[in-house]
Short mmCIF file of C-alpha atoms in Angstrom, two decimals:
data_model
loop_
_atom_site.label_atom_id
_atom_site.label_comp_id
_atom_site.label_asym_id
_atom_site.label_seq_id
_atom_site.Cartn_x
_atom_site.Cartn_y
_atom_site.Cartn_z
CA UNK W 1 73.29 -14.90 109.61
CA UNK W 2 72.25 -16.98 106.89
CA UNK W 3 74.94 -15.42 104.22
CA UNK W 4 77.18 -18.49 102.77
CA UNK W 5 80.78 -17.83 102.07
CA UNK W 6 81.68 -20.81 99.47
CA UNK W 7 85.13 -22.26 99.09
CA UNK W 8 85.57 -24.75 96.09
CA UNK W 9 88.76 -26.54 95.24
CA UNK W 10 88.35 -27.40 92.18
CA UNK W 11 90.63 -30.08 91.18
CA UNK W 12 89.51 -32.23 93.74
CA UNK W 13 85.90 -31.68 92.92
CA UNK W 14 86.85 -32.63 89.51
CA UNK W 15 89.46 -35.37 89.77
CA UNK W 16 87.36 -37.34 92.15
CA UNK W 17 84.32 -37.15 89.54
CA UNK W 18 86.60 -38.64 87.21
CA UNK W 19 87.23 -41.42 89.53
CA UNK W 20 83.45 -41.56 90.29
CA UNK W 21 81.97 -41.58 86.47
CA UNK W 22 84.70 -44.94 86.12
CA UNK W 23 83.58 -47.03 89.01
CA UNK W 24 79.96 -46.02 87.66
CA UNK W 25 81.18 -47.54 84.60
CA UNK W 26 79.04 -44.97 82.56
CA UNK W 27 79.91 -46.27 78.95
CA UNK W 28 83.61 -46.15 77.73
CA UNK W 29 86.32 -43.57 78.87
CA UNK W 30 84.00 -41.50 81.68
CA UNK W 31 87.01 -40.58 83.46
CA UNK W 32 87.35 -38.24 80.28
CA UNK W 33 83.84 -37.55 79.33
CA UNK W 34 82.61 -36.58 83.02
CA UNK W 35 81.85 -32.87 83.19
CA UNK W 36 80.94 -30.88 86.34
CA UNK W 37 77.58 -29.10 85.64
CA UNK W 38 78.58 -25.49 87.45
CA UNK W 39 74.93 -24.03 87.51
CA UNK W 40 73.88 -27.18 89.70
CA UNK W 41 77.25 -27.33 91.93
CA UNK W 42 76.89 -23.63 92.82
CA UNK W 43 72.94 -24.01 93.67
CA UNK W 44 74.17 -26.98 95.68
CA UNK W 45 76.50 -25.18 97.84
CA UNK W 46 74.76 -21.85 98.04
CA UNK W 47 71.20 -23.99 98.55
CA UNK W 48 69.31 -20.34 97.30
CA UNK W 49 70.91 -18.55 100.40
CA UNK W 50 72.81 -15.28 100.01
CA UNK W 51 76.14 -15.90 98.88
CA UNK W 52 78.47 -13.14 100.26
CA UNK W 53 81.48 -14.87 98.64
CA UNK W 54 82.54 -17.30 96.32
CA UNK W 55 86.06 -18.06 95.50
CA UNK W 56 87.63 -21.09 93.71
CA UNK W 57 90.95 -21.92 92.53
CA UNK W 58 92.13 -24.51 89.99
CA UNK W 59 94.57 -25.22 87.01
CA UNK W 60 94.84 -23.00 83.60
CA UNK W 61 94.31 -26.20 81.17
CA UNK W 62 92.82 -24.18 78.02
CA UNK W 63 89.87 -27.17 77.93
CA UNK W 64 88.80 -25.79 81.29
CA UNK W 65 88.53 -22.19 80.09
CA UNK W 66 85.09 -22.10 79.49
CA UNK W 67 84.37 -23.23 83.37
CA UNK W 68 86.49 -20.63 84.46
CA UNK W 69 84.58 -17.47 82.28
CA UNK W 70 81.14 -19.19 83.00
CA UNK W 71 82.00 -19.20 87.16
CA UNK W 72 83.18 -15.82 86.63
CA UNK W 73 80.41 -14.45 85.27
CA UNK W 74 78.25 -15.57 88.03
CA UNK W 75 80.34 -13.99 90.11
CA UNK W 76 82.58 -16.39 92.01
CA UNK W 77 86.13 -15.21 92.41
CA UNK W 78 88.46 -17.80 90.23
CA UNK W 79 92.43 -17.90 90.71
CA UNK W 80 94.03 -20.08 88.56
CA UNK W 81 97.57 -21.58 88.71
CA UNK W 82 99.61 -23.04 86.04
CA UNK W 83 99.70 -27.12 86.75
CA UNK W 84 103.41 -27.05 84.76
CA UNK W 85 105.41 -24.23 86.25
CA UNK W 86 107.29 -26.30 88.84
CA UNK W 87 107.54 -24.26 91.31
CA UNK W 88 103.75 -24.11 92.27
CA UNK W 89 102.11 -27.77 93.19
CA UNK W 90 98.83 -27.99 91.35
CA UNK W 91 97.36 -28.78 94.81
CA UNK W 92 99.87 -27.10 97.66
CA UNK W 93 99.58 -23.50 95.87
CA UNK W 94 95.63 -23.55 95.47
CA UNK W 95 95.12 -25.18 98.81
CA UNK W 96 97.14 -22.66 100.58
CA UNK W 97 95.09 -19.95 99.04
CA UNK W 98 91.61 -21.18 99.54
CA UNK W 99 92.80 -21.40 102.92
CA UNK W 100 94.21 -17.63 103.15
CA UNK W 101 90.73 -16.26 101.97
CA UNK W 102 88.60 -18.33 104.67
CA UNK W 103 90.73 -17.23 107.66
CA UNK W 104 90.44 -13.69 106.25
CA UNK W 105 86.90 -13.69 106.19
CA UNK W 106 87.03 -15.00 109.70
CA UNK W 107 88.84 -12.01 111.02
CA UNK W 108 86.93 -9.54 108.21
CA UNK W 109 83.96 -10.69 109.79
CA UNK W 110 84.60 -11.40 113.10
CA UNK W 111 81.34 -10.22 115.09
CA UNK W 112 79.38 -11.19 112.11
CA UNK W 113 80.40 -14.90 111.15
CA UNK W 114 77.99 -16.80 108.11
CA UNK W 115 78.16 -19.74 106.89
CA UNK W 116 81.39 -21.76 105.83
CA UNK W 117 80.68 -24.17 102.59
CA UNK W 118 83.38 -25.91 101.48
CA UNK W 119 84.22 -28.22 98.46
CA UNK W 120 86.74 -30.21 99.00
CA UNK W 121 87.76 -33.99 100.66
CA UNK W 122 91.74 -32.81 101.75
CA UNK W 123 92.34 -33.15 104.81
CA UNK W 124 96.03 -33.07 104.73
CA UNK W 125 98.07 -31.02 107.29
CA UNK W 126 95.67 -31.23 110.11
CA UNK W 127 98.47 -32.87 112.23
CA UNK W 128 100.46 -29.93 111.93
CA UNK W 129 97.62 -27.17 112.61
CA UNK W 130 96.90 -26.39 108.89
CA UNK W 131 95.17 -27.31 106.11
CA UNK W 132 91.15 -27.30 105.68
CA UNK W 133 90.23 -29.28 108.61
CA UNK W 134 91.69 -26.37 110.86
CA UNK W 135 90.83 -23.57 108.88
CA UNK W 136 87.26 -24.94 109.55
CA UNK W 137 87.88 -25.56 113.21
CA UNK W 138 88.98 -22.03 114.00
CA UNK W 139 85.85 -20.49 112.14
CA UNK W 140 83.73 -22.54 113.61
CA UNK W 141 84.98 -21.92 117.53
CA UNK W 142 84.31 -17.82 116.28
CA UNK W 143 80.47 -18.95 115.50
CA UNK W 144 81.02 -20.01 112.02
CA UNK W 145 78.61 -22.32 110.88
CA UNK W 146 80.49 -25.04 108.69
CA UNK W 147 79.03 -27.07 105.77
CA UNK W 148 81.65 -29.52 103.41
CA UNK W 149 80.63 -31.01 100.50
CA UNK W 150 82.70 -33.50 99.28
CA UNK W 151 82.68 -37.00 97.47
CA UNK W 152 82.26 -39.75 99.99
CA UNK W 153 84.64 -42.10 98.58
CA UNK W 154 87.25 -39.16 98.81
CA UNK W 155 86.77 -37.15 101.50
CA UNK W 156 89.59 -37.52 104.51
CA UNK W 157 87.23 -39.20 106.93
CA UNK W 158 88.53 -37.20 110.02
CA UNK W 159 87.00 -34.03 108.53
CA UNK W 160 83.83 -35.64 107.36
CA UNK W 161 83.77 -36.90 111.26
CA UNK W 162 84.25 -33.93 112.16
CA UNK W 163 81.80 -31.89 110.12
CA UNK W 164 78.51 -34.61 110.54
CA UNK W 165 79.20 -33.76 114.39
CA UNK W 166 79.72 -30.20 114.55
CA UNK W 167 78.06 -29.10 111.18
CA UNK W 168 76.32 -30.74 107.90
CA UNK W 169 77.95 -33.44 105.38
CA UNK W 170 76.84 -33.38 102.05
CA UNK W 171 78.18 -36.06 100.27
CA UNK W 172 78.07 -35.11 96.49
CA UNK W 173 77.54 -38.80 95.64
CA UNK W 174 73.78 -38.51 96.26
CA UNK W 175 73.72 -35.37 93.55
CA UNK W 176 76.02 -37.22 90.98
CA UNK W 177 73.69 -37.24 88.13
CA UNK W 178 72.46 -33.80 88.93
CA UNK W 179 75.96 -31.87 89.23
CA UNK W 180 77.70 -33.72 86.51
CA UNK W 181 76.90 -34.81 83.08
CA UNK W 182 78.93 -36.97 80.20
CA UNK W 183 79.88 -36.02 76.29
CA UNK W 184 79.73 -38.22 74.17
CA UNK W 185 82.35 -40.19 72.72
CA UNK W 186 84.86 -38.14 70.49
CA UNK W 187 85.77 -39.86 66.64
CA UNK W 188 88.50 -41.96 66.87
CA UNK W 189 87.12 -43.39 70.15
CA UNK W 190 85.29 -46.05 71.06
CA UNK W 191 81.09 -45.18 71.19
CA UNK W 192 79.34 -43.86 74.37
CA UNK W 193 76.30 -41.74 74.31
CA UNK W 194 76.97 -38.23 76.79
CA UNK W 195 73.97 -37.98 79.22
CA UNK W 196 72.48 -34.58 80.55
CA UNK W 197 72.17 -33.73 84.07
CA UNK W 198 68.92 -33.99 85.90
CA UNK W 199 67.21 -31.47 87.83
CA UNK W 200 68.75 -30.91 91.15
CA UNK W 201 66.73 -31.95 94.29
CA UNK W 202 67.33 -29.43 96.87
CA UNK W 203 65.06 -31.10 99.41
CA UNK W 204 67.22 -33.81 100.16
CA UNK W 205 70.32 -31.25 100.76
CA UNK W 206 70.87 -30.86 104.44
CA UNK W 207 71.53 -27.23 105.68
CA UNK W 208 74.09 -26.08 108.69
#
């Protein structure tokens, strides 16, 4: 079937955009002007197929609020954590949940599998048996197909490996200025002009 289930971790989306928008060197302080554009990310992962899920997780900063209520109401599934309560890891907690959901879909729909498309570059735990990289290779031995999108510079290069061999690579670099865009420089700071995103190019986005 042609129905995507997307999974998008959303800090390291976002983090890694910060760290992309700086090496860019798009005017002073990108690291704090980048913005993901969420209308373009989601058209990018779902590449106008059915979308029979979408969940992401991320961090409760108030600044991100309006992310959160604009996924929400395009109806991806959002569970945030709070990045200060000590006992949950801003990554470890999320991670293990994105993680929970896919291998439940993979039993929920066992004799039906879709379309994995995940957002993220972590490839931690794999040694061990867990993580992303073996969530995806379980699905994909039940007849998942398995797409990642993730930023090249970033993305644990076992799993991207993996996924150009068995499935599709998308690396987000070559949709930068189309999934994010910059604000402009607040007052106090030094001057930078914010820059809109472009249209999105969905012929050059390879499909599992």
């Amino acid at each position: 079937m042609n129905r995507v289930f997307i999974y998008w971790d959303n800090s390291n989306i976002f983090h890694e955009a910060q760290r992309f928008a700086e090496e860019r060197k798009e005017g002073p302080n990108a690291r704090f002007r980048v913005r993901i554009h969420f209308d373009n990310i989601l058209r990018l992962a779902h590449a106008e197929r059915p979308v029979q899920r979408a969940f992401a997780t991320g961090s409760i900063p108030p600044e991100m609020r309006q992310l959160w209520n604009r996924m929400e109401s395009n109806g991806v599934e959002v569970q945030l954590f709070d990045r200060g309560d000590p006992a949950r890891s801003e990554q470890d907690m999320p991670d293990r949940l994105l993680q929970l959901r896919m291998l439940e879909d993979a039993l929920d729909y066992n004799g039906d599998p879709g379309i994995v498309v995940l957002l993220t570059g972590d490839g931690a735990g794999y040694r061990e048996g867990a993580g992303f990289h073996s969530a995806l290779e379980r699905m994909h031995k039940r007849g998942w197909r398995v797409e990642i999108l993730s930023w090249g510079h970033s993305c644990n290069q076992r799993m991207r490996r993996w996924a150009e061999e068995k499935g599709v690579f998308v690396p987000l670099d070559d949709f930068y200025e189309s999934i994010t865009f910059m604000e402009p420089s607040r007052p106090g700071f030094e001057f930078a002009y914010g820059r809109e995103s472009v249209e999105l190019d969905l012929s050059r986005r390879p499909l599992a």
